[in-house]
Each structure stands twice: as structure tokens, then as C-alpha cells.
Amino acid sequence: VLESPPHPNPADEALAEAILGPPCRAQRRALAKAITLLESSREEHQARGDALLARLLPRAGASFRLGISGIPGAGKSTFIEALGLFLLERGHRVAVLAVDPSSVRSGGSILGDKTRMERLSSAPGAFIRPSASAGVLGGVAERTREALLACEAAGYDVVLVETVGVGQSETAVAGMTDMFVLLHLPNSGDDLQAIKRGAVELADLVVVSKADLDPAGADRARLQIASAQRLLGSQATTDAAPSDAPVWRPHVVLTSALRGTGIETFWSAVEEFRTFQVASGRVEARRRAQAESWMWDRIQAELSAEFEHNPTVAAALPGLLVQVRAGHLPPSTAARQLLGLRASQR
Amino acid sequence: VLESPPHPNPADEALAEAILGPPCRAQRRALAKAITLLESSREEHQARGDALLARLLPRAGASFRLGISGIPGAGKSTFIEALGLFLLERGHRVAVLAVDPSSVRSGGSILGDKTRMERLSSAPGAFIRPSASAGVLGGVAERTREALLACEAAGYDVVLVETVGVGQSETAVAGMTDMFVLLHLPNSGDDLQAIKRGAVELADLVVVSKADLDPAGADRARLQIASAQRLLGSQATTDAAPSDAPVWRPHVVLTSALRGTGIETFWSAVEEFRTFQVASGRVEARRRAQAESWMWDRIQAELSAEFEHNPTVAAALPGLLVQVRAGHLPPSTAARQLLGLRASQR
């Protein structure tokens, strides 16, 4: 029943070959162009993007995918730059991507300003890409997910996905990475906000950043987060795991990226987590579950869009909404009527 | 384009007339029968239910809808019985409904055991109905919402909707009531759980129940919740309100339903909230927004069900899922393929 995706056209095939080739300036240019194609919402570009992605996919999957979140001001850029440089020194190739919910509305995006990470962005072993900025959050996140696969095909073995700690973007990033890290300021209001957002629960590791500014506050935050983690459990590490498997206890690490302290401790904790995940078979389980729920999310978003753009539905909707809002028509009846209209038109 | 719903058949018309008639035993029987019809998932019953509901709707809407949640053991039954009897004494007619996510799986349901509220259930001014127990949570909640309209048409002027503080059921109940109340035990683990679930944010009023068992703990809980509310804001009261409108500051009330203390204080706080909501125009705004999002929820649920039951999709799905889970096919490509299959079949 299913056709395999068509082969890339000659120009895209050249892109694919450059991406799959050796690391060099031309590879980075090809990667950037490929991601631009994957980000396009034009239908013909989507078909080309699908074909290109199918070509790259056999070489994807070999990186460690690390999600990093925190509210504005938590020190994400400074932290990511320090971490990226640390990883380059150790011989890794590092890609930095971003999912920015504000880019959906404003067209602006985190990482848009590369000067934020001046040293990292000029290093030949690093690839930095700002957040896509078209469409709804689901679309932006999907494009980042595809960009991540392209980076892997190009041989980047650590992919950092940055997001801002607001709205649903943290769930989206936790849903595309192997490990989700929350940067946290040393004050207790931030604690409650993070618990409320579900970020503490999603986090495999919490970093209390800027610990040098308020050492006592940082220590209090560490204790509070650790206690919240014990009470709430950690969703990210218990999903898709056999029930008798040992459970990862999320750590809390204090850093001061400004002073450059804590990055080594942080990376040791990351490696401990990776070892644990590999040993317990959770890496693959997590990726399988992520891929599946990603597919359903895309389907649901498309079904809703299709429905709202159906001409008969679109014509009847305003009148029905007036009746529903006024309480003259039960919402369930209105839903059935709208669904029926669409069916009768088919 | 739209047809108005058909008139009820003669038997259902008799039900409608009994419901709209004077309060008596026959009215309660008719109401129970009508709710059973509304709960049915058979297609012919749905059409009859739509017609019946259309007949009742002009007389619905005049009650105060009060949602009550809390984890198992928080003392919901005792609290609702005490509150119900208090309201009956004051001349109100009280209906008690329930949304129980566990009934979806088990077929059991909260309020199924009427002996839990022995005195209230034998009072002629009260109507108690256990949670519907068929289908998914969205369906159970929708049936409760329709039952609520039927109770209003029968002249019940206070409708209490009980739910259990787990999963999405609190959001569903907050989405069908004018005020959402959270029952809370006097211990701090419960605090974090409630913040995590989003219940503190949804709550217009928090009741620390069983305060007699641990007065010091109850007082600590009151302070902690009040501080969390200040930090997190209250979603339920700020939605759909003009941005310059005054903001309701959720209260925390201590009760001991066992000793019968606190119910009067509780009801004063409820009346203060009602006065505030009416004065600020939020009652109608909240109901309008609820009705609209209810309609969209139903549409989305139906679109997903339709998609999964499409024969071509259902046939291709298992094979595609294997490829997606194995990482051989990007989830976005699989989503597009499945959507395309369905389109080509139409």
C-alpha cells in the first residue's frame, strides 16, 4: 500500500552527500540549507524535505540528545557556551538547536543573536541554529526535531536543544531528547513555578545556576528541589520502563557558569545518567515512545486544521458558536452538527 | 444550512414534561431516566438525547454550579453531605453529580455507593447521581455536563459536581462549573501534589479539611497554599476577564465536616465569590468560554476516533508504527503518509 519516499532531486542529493561527507565548512553550509528546506511549510518543499530526510535517516540517531530549559535570566546562553566549549575540548562535535514558543508569534527567536555565544559559534566543531519561527509551537518543535536528525547525520555527536521555561515548549523538548535538564535560579519562587509547569517532574537533572550569586539560596533551592523530586517522582525516567527496573534519582547540581565552575560536575552527572539509561534499556524505549507520540501529535494537529478549513464547517461555525456561547445550543449537539456537515459534504 | 433538532418522541416528551413540572418523586424518576438516555452511547439514543436536551435547555442555566475535588481520603463525601444538608435547610434544592476517571476503566464509580451520603440521599430536596462509567474521560465528563443541564431544567438551584484529584478530571470539572473548590488535607506532601496537578491554580477556594485532626498542620497548610496561590495566580478566575478587572484572591478555609464546623464559613466565602463574579461580569464570560472549549474538545476527540477507525489507516498503521519506533521512518513522514492514505480513500 505504501510507497517509499521518492529519491531526492539532484540538487538535494548534492546536499545530502555534503552532509554525509567529512566535516568542513561546506558540510555546515549544506546542513544549514537542508534545515531551511525542512523548515519550509510549502507543500513542494515538504515532499523534498521528506525525501532528503529519508536519505539522511540511516545515519541519524547516534548522538546524545540533551534538552536544556530554564526561564529567561536563568543563564542558559552562558551555560550552553561553557558546556559547548568544554565538550569541544574533549573532542565532541556539538550542535545547538532551539525551540522557542515566542518565535511563533514574534518571528524573533532565541539563539537568533549568535553574539550571545560568540566563542562557541565561531568554533569549527560547533553548529548553532536559531529556532524556526513559522507556524504553531507543534510545527516549530517538529522542525527542530527534523533538524536534530540532520545534525546527527552530519556526525554531530552531542545535540543540545535549548528552550525557554514557559508553556508547552519544555514538554516538546523533553519529548525529543534523551535527557532533560532544568536550569534553576537560587530562589524559591522559581521552585514553585517550575513544579507548576511540570518541569521539575520532566527533569532528569536540575542545575541550580548562578550559585555564586547567592550560595545560601542555592543550597536551599537544592534541598527544596530534591524534596519535590522525591515527592513527585520523575516522569521522564519512569515512562516506558519495566516496572521492576531501578529508578533514576534525579540529581541537583550547583554551577556558576560565569566562574566556569560546576561544568565538570554537571557532565559527570550526565554521564552517570547515560550509563544508567543504557544499562536499563531505557534509551531505546524512550526514543521509541517519543517517535510514536510525535506521530500522533502531528496527526491530531493536521486533523484539527483540516476540520477548521473545511468550507462547510467554516461557513456554519460562526452562527453555531454564537448559539453555543449564548447557551442556546449544547456544545455536544453543536459538535455533532459540525461533524455531520463535513461528512455530508464528502 | 442547519436543521433544528427534531422534537422529542412522545415518550421522551413525557419525560421532558415531568422534568419541567413540579418537584416530586415522579420528577426525580423522570430526571434519572433522562440522564440514563443522555449517557447512552447508542447512535439512536444520542439523537433522542439531543432532542430531549434541546427541549430542556431553555430552562437550564439558572443554578450555581460548584465543582468539588480532592484526593481519595480528603473527606469529600462527608463534606458534600454536610454541605448538602446545610443548603437544604436554607431552602435550596441540591443535585450532586460526579466525574470519576476510574469509572472509565473499572465501571465502578464514586457516589455509586449511596450509603456514603445516607442522610442526603434520602432527603426529598436532593438528587444524587453516580458518575457515568462508559467510554473515555472526555465522554464521561460530557455526560455529566449534560446531566447538569437536565438537573437545572428540573429546578435544582445548586449543582455540586464531585471529582477525584487525579489526572485530567479536575480540569474537566473546573471546565463545567462556576466555582472550583479543592479539599486539601493538612500535610505538605498533598500541597506539592496539588500544585503539580494544577489544582491549586484551578481552585477558586481551597478547603483544608479534617482540620480538627491536626490543627497546627492545617494552619501550616493554609499558609503554604495561600503563598502558592499568590505566586502562581489563579487561572480559573483570570481567564476570559478584562485585564483591568479586579482579581479574585482565592481564600483558604479550615473545616471539620465531622464536627460540623466550617460549613457556614465555607458558604460565606462561596457567596462572596459569587457576588464578586456577578459584579465583574465573569459568570457569563466563564460559561461562554467553557461552552466553546467543550465543543472543540468533543470535535477533536471525534476526529481522532474517526481517523483511527478508518479502515485504510487501521490496516497501514501497525507496519508504519514498527518503522517509526525503530527509527527507520521519521514520525512526521509517517503522519503525512497516514493522512494521505485516508484522503485517497475518500
XYZ file of C-alpha atoms in Angstrom:
692
model
C 0.000 0.000 0.000
C 2.724 2.441 0.979
C 5.117 3.988 -1.452
C 8.617 4.578 -0.283
C 9.548 8.246 -0.411
C 10.979 9.390 -3.762
C 14.716 9.880 -4.137
C 15.948 13.427 -3.618
C 16.271 15.535 -6.728
C 19.848 16.125 -7.934
C 20.314 19.417 -6.027
C 19.031 17.896 -2.792
C 21.101 14.772 -3.396
C 24.180 17.017 -3.503
C 23.094 18.499 -0.165
C 22.683 15.019 1.289
C 26.142 13.978 0.102
C 27.763 17.070 1.568
C 26.002 16.462 4.899
C 27.016 12.808 4.964
C 30.574 13.744 3.907
C 33.518 14.872 6.040
C 33.214 17.762 8.493
C 34.165 21.048 6.847
C 32.809 24.457 6.083
C 30.851 23.102 3.077
C 29.199 20.497 5.275
C 27.964 23.175 7.652
C 26.615 25.219 4.752
C 24.809 22.158 3.363
C 23.388 21.362 6.774
C 22.082 24.898 7.178
C 20.473 24.756 3.713
C 18.901 21.361 4.436
C 17.394 22.663 7.670
C 15.967 25.661 5.819
C 14.307 23.234 3.407
C 12.943 21.138 6.296
C 11.596 24.304 7.921
C 9.627 25.356 4.862
C 5.887 24.926 5.061
C 5.398 24.940 1.266
C 3.944 21.661 0.117
C 6.527 21.009 -2.601
C 9.310 21.714 -0.096
C 7.744 19.265 2.345
C 7.897 16.490 -0.258
C 11.533 17.384 -0.994
C 12.228 17.561 2.741
C 10.695 14.123 3.290
C 12.896 12.660 0.544
C 16.013 14.341 1.925
C 15.240 13.205 5.452
C 14.687 9.626 4.273
C 18.142 9.781 2.702
C 19.756 11.090 5.925
C 17.878 8.933 8.400
C 20.031 5.784 8.191
C 22.936 7.848 9.524
C 20.931 9.633 12.236
C 20.337 8.503 15.803
C 23.933 8.242 17.031
C 24.103 11.450 19.048
C 23.370 12.131 22.654
C 20.356 14.458 22.704
C 20.363 16.843 25.629
C 17.458 19.203 26.319
C 18.167 22.348 28.340
C 15.495 24.621 29.728
C 15.099 27.468 32.176
C 13.238 30.716 32.469
C 14.682 33.849 30.832
C 17.554 35.026 33.006
C 18.420 31.545 34.293
C 21.702 31.740 32.419
C 21.066 29.333 29.538
C 23.334 31.022 26.970
C 26.275 31.300 29.332
C 25.773 27.722 30.450
C 25.460 26.342 26.924
C 28.511 28.234 25.733
C 30.598 26.931 28.634
C 29.290 23.400 28.160
C 29.787 23.509 24.383
C 33.411 24.669 24.699
C 34.054 22.018 27.363
C 32.696 19.327 25.024
C 34.685 20.578 22.011
C 37.854 20.346 24.088
C 37.036 16.738 24.785
C 36.763 16.012 21.058
C 32.986 16.104 20.649
C 31.190 17.817 17.800
C 28.365 19.910 19.215
C 25.159 21.147 17.572
C 22.898 23.647 19.355
C 19.257 23.933 18.313
C 16.350 25.765 19.909
C 12.589 25.574 20.338
C 11.217 28.995 21.125
C 7.476 29.422 21.656
C 7.801 33.201 21.400
C 9.181 32.857 17.888
C 5.766 31.535 16.868
C 4.231 34.953 17.426
C 7.068 37.385 17.072
C 9.200 35.801 14.379
C 12.130 36.519 16.688
C 13.898 33.580 18.255
C 16.313 32.541 20.952
C 19.763 31.918 19.563
C 18.877 34.361 16.815
C 21.551 36.577 18.210
C 24.668 34.480 17.734
C 26.748 37.005 19.602
C 25.175 35.529 22.704
C 27.528 32.587 22.249
C 30.348 34.299 20.476
C 33.152 31.869 21.231
C 31.093 28.745 20.616
C 29.570 29.958 17.363
C 32.980 30.690 15.854
C 34.393 27.250 16.741
C 34.635 24.927 13.708
C 33.382 21.912 15.684
C 30.114 23.606 16.625
C 26.916 24.204 14.657
C 24.378 26.693 16.037
C 20.910 27.137 14.615
C 18.231 29.519 15.892
C 14.671 28.377 16.450
C 12.367 28.025 13.487
C 9.805 30.784 13.631
C 6.844 29.780 11.488
C 3.538 28.233 12.441
C 2.339 26.893 15.782
C 4.542 25.520 18.568
C 3.955 21.938 17.411
C 5.260 22.859 13.973
C 8.291 24.714 15.336
C 9.127 21.766 17.571
C 8.718 19.294 14.716
C 11.115 21.269 12.567
C 13.657 21.263 15.360
C 13.229 17.532 15.687
C 13.945 17.051 11.983
C 16.909 19.447 12.185
C 18.234 17.288 15.026
C 18.160 14.218 12.758
C 20.020 16.156 10.056
C 22.709 17.231 12.566
C 23.150 13.625 13.614
C 23.552 12.551 10.001
C 26.322 15.165 9.743
C 28.119 13.478 12.604
C 27.421 15.843 15.498
C 27.566 13.512 18.464
C 26.110 15.868 21.090
C 22.996 17.840 20.199
C 21.863 20.452 22.716
C 18.253 21.573 22.352
C 17.573 24.810 24.202
C 14.147 26.049 25.192
C 12.573 28.631 27.390
C 10.745 27.550 30.538
C 7.277 28.677 29.603
C 4.213 26.941 28.195
C 4.394 23.640 26.428
C 7.852 24.043 24.934
C 9.531 22.101 27.753
C 7.293 19.105 27.153
C 8.137 19.291 23.453
C 11.887 19.384 24.115
C 11.753 16.633 26.754
C 9.867 14.686 24.073
C 12.741 14.861 21.602
C 15.780 14.405 23.843
C 17.474 11.589 25.760
C 17.921 13.726 28.842
C 16.164 16.849 30.010
C 17.974 19.363 32.191
C 16.386 22.263 34.002
C 18.402 25.380 34.857
C 17.102 26.883 38.018
C 17.792 30.141 39.834
C 18.537 30.109 43.559
C 15.184 31.421 44.792
C 12.091 29.694 45.964
C 9.510 31.395 43.733
C 11.248 29.786 40.789
C 10.762 26.399 42.533
C 7.007 26.661 42.635
C 6.814 27.937 39.078
C 8.909 25.007 37.887
C 6.800 22.499 39.827
C 3.647 24.051 38.425
C 4.926 23.915 34.838
C 5.747 20.241 35.349
C 9.402 20.982 34.600
C 10.738 19.503 37.844
C 8.898 16.329 37.044
C 10.246 16.257 33.490
C 13.813 16.959 34.582
C 16.389 14.182 34.735
C 18.815 16.646 36.269
C 18.371 20.075 37.811
C 21.139 22.662 37.687
C 20.992 25.494 40.180
C 22.774 28.122 38.127
C 24.404 31.346 39.272
C 25.070 29.634 42.588
C 27.929 32.092 43.237
C 25.481 34.995 43.489
C 23.629 33.504 46.463
C 25.322 30.377 47.865
C 22.884 30.007 50.792
C 19.877 30.440 48.482
C 21.363 27.937 46.045
C 21.705 25.388 48.789
C 18.144 25.960 49.948
C 16.930 25.577 46.357
C 18.887 22.331 46.013
C 17.210 20.856 49.100
C 13.757 22.037 48.075
C 14.042 20.649 44.563
C 15.401 17.352 45.824
C 12.463 17.051 48.198
C 9.974 17.953 45.455
C 11.556 15.346 43.190
C 11.197 12.661 45.840
C 7.535 13.530 46.336
C 6.606 13.967 42.703
C 8.721 11.257 41.128
C 10.298 11.866 37.761
C 8.038 11.236 34.832
C 10.743 11.306 32.217
C 12.664 8.418 33.709
C 9.821 6.134 34.701
C 7.879 6.175 31.438
C 8.297 3.249 29.095
C 10.422 1.387 31.639
C 9.684 -2.062 33.028
C 8.095 -1.620 36.441
C 10.756 -3.608 38.273
C 13.641 -1.640 36.729
C 15.743 0.504 39.062
C 14.663 4.129 39.110
C 16.955 7.057 38.334
C 17.061 9.550 41.175
C 17.447 12.962 39.560
C 20.408 14.925 40.886
C 20.678 18.573 41.694
C 23.982 20.215 40.707
C 25.187 23.712 41.617
C 27.062 25.678 38.959
C 28.468 29.058 38.286
C 28.963 29.228 34.554
C 30.394 32.718 34.962
C 33.238 31.424 37.102
C 33.354 28.289 34.999
C 32.738 26.021 37.968
C 30.382 23.121 38.009
C 30.510 22.161 34.312
C 32.685 19.120 35.049
C 30.422 18.024 37.892
C 27.461 18.564 35.597
C 28.956 16.451 32.834
C 29.806 13.630 35.270
C 26.164 13.551 36.342
C 25.128 13.479 32.670
C 27.445 10.556 32.014
C 26.168 8.735 35.075
C 22.626 9.162 33.741
C 23.620 7.904 30.279
C 25.266 4.824 31.729
C 22.206 4.151 33.823
C 19.848 4.597 30.873
C 21.873 2.353 28.585
C 22.194 -0.345 31.237
C 18.468 -0.346 31.924
C 17.473 -0.342 28.239
C 15.699 2.975 28.617
C 17.422 4.931 25.849
C 15.782 2.987 23.056
C 12.462 2.664 24.910
C 12.344 6.410 25.402
C 13.129 7.142 21.763
C 10.523 4.653 20.538
C 7.833 6.199 22.764
C 8.869 9.706 21.690
C 8.683 8.865 17.989
C 5.247 7.346 18.374
C 3.717 10.184 20.362
C 5.297 12.654 17.962
C 3.477 10.967 15.089
C 0.129 11.165 16.886
C 0.652 14.823 17.777
C 1.251 15.685 14.148
C -1.815 13.744 13.040
C -4.025 15.423 15.607
C -2.789 18.900 14.658
C -3.429 18.183 10.981
C -6.928 16.780 11.600
C -7.901 19.927 13.516
C -6.511 22.224 10.833
C -8.311 20.278 8.098
C -11.560 20.459 10.008
C -11.404 24.199 10.576
C -10.561 24.802 6.928
C -13.433 22.676 5.629
C -15.583 25.243 3.761
C -18.949 23.952 5.007
C -17.706 23.872 8.579
C -16.111 27.298 8.275
C -19.384 28.710 6.932
C -21.584 27.269 9.679
C -19.148 27.778 12.562
C -19.738 31.461 13.391
C -23.515 31.032 13.709
C -23.206 27.898 15.809
C -20.610 29.491 18.062
C -22.982 32.367 18.820
C -25.650 29.856 19.865
C -23.206 27.788 21.927
C -21.788 30.830 23.709
C -25.278 32.099 24.467
C -26.237 28.732 25.942
C -28.956 28.144 23.329
C -27.299 25.040 21.917
C -25.476 22.353 23.929
C -21.794 22.166 22.899
C -22.138 18.438 22.274
C -25.012 18.989 19.842
C -23.071 21.717 18.050
C -20.065 19.410 17.772
C -22.196 16.663 16.252
C -23.822 19.110 13.831
C -20.463 20.439 12.633
C -19.041 16.939 12.225
C -22.174 15.933 10.331
C -21.938 18.890 7.965
C -18.444 17.894 6.997
C -19.475 14.263 6.471
C -22.409 15.185 4.258
C -20.150 17.288 2.093
C -17.714 14.476 1.404
C -27.900 25.006 6.255
C -28.599 23.780 9.776
C -31.674 21.865 10.750
C -33.091 22.479 14.177
C -33.100 19.320 16.299
C -36.242 17.175 15.884
C -38.921 17.274 18.560
C -38.710 14.536 21.197
C -40.782 11.419 20.530
C -43.936 11.080 22.687
C -42.277 9.002 25.422
C -39.352 11.429 25.696
C -41.743 14.374 25.577
C -43.474 12.903 28.649
C -40.066 12.725 30.357
C -39.380 16.344 29.475
C -42.739 17.448 30.842
C -42.199 15.582 34.105
C -38.748 17.140 34.468
C -40.063 20.630 33.757
C -43.023 20.041 36.093
C -43.256 20.444 39.875
C -40.718 18.793 42.220
C -41.942 15.363 43.298
C -40.935 11.734 43.251
C -42.065 11.365 39.631
C -39.866 14.277 38.614
C -36.818 12.622 40.156
C -37.612 9.345 38.359
C -38.003 11.191 35.046
C -34.726 13.040 35.623
C -32.912 9.775 36.336
C -34.354 8.214 33.177
C -33.414 11.233 31.077
C -29.833 11.109 32.352
C -29.656 7.414 31.501
C -30.742 8.291 27.944
C -28.130 11.073 27.752
C -25.473 8.648 28.975
C -26.179 6.095 26.265
C -23.610 5.845 23.515
C -26.013 4.206 21.027
C -26.490 6.409 18.000
C -30.295 6.377 18.068
C -30.204 7.279 21.771
C -27.850 10.159 21.029
C -30.339 11.614 18.549
C -33.141 11.218 21.104
C -30.884 12.685 23.798
C -30.089 15.701 21.589
C -33.808 16.317 21.044
C -34.587 15.953 24.743
C -31.749 18.263 25.705
C -32.892 20.885 23.198
C -36.317 20.753 24.865
C -34.820 21.193 28.377
C -32.178 23.781 27.533
C -34.377 26.918 27.695
C -34.970 26.149 31.380
C -31.348 25.267 32.186
C -28.593 27.616 33.329
C -30.142 29.047 36.480
C -28.213 27.010 39.045
C -24.985 27.721 40.812
C -22.507 25.096 39.622
C -19.961 24.161 42.247
C -17.078 21.775 41.494
C -15.511 19.916 44.433
C -12.312 17.946 44.206
C -9.773 16.299 46.467
C -7.683 13.162 46.620
C -9.274 9.975 47.992
C -9.419 10.350 51.753
C -9.703 14.136 51.691
C -13.218 13.806 53.072
C -15.308 14.679 50.018
C -18.365 12.571 50.893
C -18.588 13.840 54.459
C -18.095 17.392 53.270
C -20.681 17.145 50.488
C -23.235 15.530 52.777
C -22.785 18.268 55.392
C -22.907 20.987 52.744
C -25.932 19.454 51.035
C -27.919 19.234 54.275
C -26.911 22.811 55.151
C -28.194 24.011 51.769
C -31.455 22.041 52.009
C -32.126 23.689 55.370
C -31.741 27.045 53.706
C -34.380 26.119 51.135
C -32.132 25.181 48.216
C -32.666 22.146 46.002
C -29.363 20.312 45.618
C -28.172 17.935 42.893
C -24.913 16.001 43.285
C -23.162 14.645 40.187
C -19.735 13.098 39.745
C -16.940 12.728 37.217
C -14.831 9.734 38.061
C -11.865 8.849 35.848
C -11.574 5.422 37.465
C -15.094 4.566 36.332
C -13.778 4.676 32.772
C -11.724 1.567 33.372
C -13.447 -0.222 36.216
C -17.119 0.509 35.603
C -17.238 1.357 39.307
C -17.801 4.954 40.257
C -17.665 7.443 43.085
C -21.101 8.080 44.530
C -22.068 4.613 43.327
C -22.436 3.703 46.962
C -25.235 5.969 48.070
C -24.847 4.857 51.661
C -21.819 7.130 51.668
C -24.280 10.031 51.878
C -27.131 8.305 53.605
C -28.911 11.321 55.046
C -28.538 13.488 51.958
C -29.644 10.791 49.538
C -32.885 10.172 51.431
C -33.811 13.872 51.536
C -36.598 14.758 49.066
C -34.897 18.025 48.080
C -31.717 16.276 46.919
C -30.879 14.362 43.766
C -27.739 12.216 43.717
C -26.352 10.602 40.598
C -23.208 8.467 40.367
C -20.608 9.050 37.664
C -21.274 7.729 34.189
C -18.961 4.826 33.535
C -18.711 4.320 29.796
C -16.090 5.451 27.327
C -13.144 7.769 27.805
C -12.864 10.550 30.390
C -13.960 13.163 27.856
C -17.150 11.192 27.249
C -17.842 10.661 30.948
C -17.342 14.370 31.613
C -19.576 15.333 28.706
C -22.371 13.151 30.027
C -22.051 14.772 33.432
C -22.222 18.160 31.791
C -25.455 17.212 30.026
C -26.853 15.719 33.240
C -26.098 19.043 34.912
C -28.251 20.858 32.341
C -31.086 18.385 32.954
C -30.872 18.941 36.732
C -31.073 22.670 36.172
C -34.151 22.247 33.997
C -35.711 20.317 36.902
C -35.156 23.344 39.132
C -32.162 22.276 41.212
C -30.553 25.580 42.040
C -27.257 24.273 43.413
C -25.447 21.552 41.476
C -22.391 20.026 43.145
C -20.032 18.192 40.794
C -17.641 15.922 42.656
C -14.410 14.575 41.262
C -11.283 12.866 42.412
C -7.998 14.753 42.442
C -6.143 12.729 39.863
C -5.436 13.140 36.165
C -7.448 15.404 33.951
C -10.755 15.086 35.774
C -10.199 18.276 37.766
C -9.698 20.289 34.611
C -12.893 18.779 33.208
C -14.907 19.667 36.317
C -13.426 23.176 36.599
C -14.470 23.481 32.937
C -18.141 22.864 33.678
C -18.635 24.752 36.950
C -18.921 28.377 38.092
C -16.587 27.792 41.014
C -13.994 25.138 41.682
C -13.159 24.106 45.238
C -10.255 21.949 46.299
C -10.421 19.878 49.500
C -6.992 19.563 50.951
C -5.540 17.515 53.798
C -3.362 19.201 56.417
C 0.004 17.902 55.232
C 2.613 19.325 52.950
C 3.023 16.396 50.538
C -0.559 16.967 49.483
C 0.398 20.613 48.749
C 3.041 19.721 46.218
C 0.840 17.108 44.581
C -1.953 19.659 44.222
C 0.404 22.278 42.787
C 1.800 19.723 40.370
C -1.667 18.637 39.207
C -2.541 22.277 38.586
C -5.386 22.016 41.093
C -4.218 24.902 43.286
C -4.152 27.076 40.225
C -7.631 25.947 39.151
C -9.112 26.436 42.609
C -11.233 29.479 43.418
C -11.291 28.349 47.034
C -9.255 25.817 48.987
C -10.721 23.967 51.950
C -8.303 22.419 54.410
C -10.493 19.572 55.581
C -10.157 17.455 58.718
C -8.550 20.471 60.378
C -9.529 19.049 63.798
C -7.156 16.108 63.363
C -4.066 18.307 63.085
C -4.770 21.970 63.848
C -1.122 23.037 63.580
C -0.678 21.150 60.292
C -3.893 22.680 58.980
C -2.621 26.133 59.725
C 0.707 25.417 58.059
C -1.134 24.083 55.002
C -3.281 27.212 54.901
C -0.214 29.458 54.850
C 1.588 27.332 52.265
C -1.398 27.215 49.928
C -2.013 30.930 50.273
C 1.618 31.604 49.387
C 1.474 29.216 46.408
C -1.692 30.935 45.204
C -0.040 34.343 45.366
C 2.925 33.070 43.375
C 1.022 31.037 40.831
C -2.043 33.209 40.353
C -5.409 31.616 39.819
C -6.114 30.567 36.279
C -9.800 29.936 36.805
C -10.565 33.486 37.817
C -8.378 35.405 35.421
C -9.415 33.677 32.207
C -11.906 35.428 29.982
C -11.844 38.519 32.178
C -10.976 42.011 31.053
C -7.378 42.685 32.019
C -8.207 45.730 34.136
C -10.905 43.910 36.132
C -10.234 43.330 39.839
C -8.790 39.901 40.573
C -10.334 37.386 42.979
C -7.889 36.342 45.661
C -8.680 32.700 46.400
C -9.355 32.048 50.082
C -8.289 29.160 52.218
C -10.898 27.920 54.708
C -10.403 25.388 57.501
C -13.211 22.913 58.156
C -14.020 19.873 60.176
C -17.020 18.316 58.485
C -17.026 15.620 61.162
C -17.611 18.182 63.883
C -19.800 20.154 61.510
C -17.657 23.272 61.815
C -16.593 25.438 58.947
C -19.522 24.834 56.584
C -21.010 28.256 57.311
C -17.652 29.959 56.848
C -17.228 27.998 53.655
C -20.597 29.046 52.302
C -19.939 32.713 53.157
C -16.743 32.523 51.111
C -18.697 30.907 48.259
C -21.264 33.689 48.352
C -18.542 36.313 48.427
C -17.053 34.728 45.311
C -20.443 34.641 43.559
C -21.083 38.295 44.316
C -17.629 39.154 43.019
C -18.108 37.127 39.830
C -21.524 38.592 39.107
C -20.332 42.145 39.744
C -17.345 41.705 37.450
C -19.350 40.035 34.669
C -17.276 36.888 34.933
C -20.060 34.335 35.410
C -21.345 34.624 31.869
C -17.859 35.060 30.400
C -16.708 31.877 32.097
C -19.730 29.900 30.911
C -19.322 31.140 27.341
C -15.647 30.159 27.284
C -16.458 26.776 28.850
C -19.147 26.001 26.296
C -16.868 26.871 23.421
C -13.888 24.842 24.597
C -16.204 21.950 25.375
C -17.369 21.955 21.768
C -13.790 21.887 20.464
C -12.813 19.078 22.829
C -15.652 16.943 21.551
C -14.760 17.657 17.939
C -11.110 16.795 18.496
C -11.978 13.535 20.264
C -14.328 12.565 17.448
C -11.792 13.400 14.713
C -9.176 11.195 16.385
C -11.605 8.303 16.814
C -12.722 8.583 13.185
C -9.133 8.592 11.989
C -8.133 5.523 13.962
C -11.214 3.650 12.746
C -10.621 4.478 9.103
C -10.040 1.018 7.548
C -7.123 2.044 5.309
C -5.414 3.815 8.178
C -6.043 0.927 10.552
C -4.559 -1.512 8.029
C -1.388 0.507 7.411
C -0.850 1.681 10.975
C 0.837 -1.373 12.528
C 3.507 -1.578 9.816
C 4.222 2.136 9.937
C 4.409 2.123 13.720
C 7.079 -0.573 13.620
C 9.157 1.593 11.270
C 8.600 4.736 13.332
C 9.506 3.021 16.592
C 12.618 1.530 15.034
C 13.689 4.966 13.812
C 13.518 3.922 10.159
C 10.819 6.435 9.286
C 10.531 9.989 10.649
C 7.294 10.407 12.635
C 6.374 13.438 10.521
C 6.665 11.417 7.303
C 4.595 8.597 8.786
C 1.935 11.107 9.866
C 1.759 12.551 6.355
C 1.573 9.076 4.813
C -1.298 8.025 7.093
C -3.197 11.258 6.451
C -2.649 10.790 2.716
C -3.964 7.220 2.775
C -7.173 8.388 4.322
C -7.541 11.207 1.825
C -7.019 8.924 -1.177
C -9.711 6.594 0.100
C -12.357 9.284 0.387
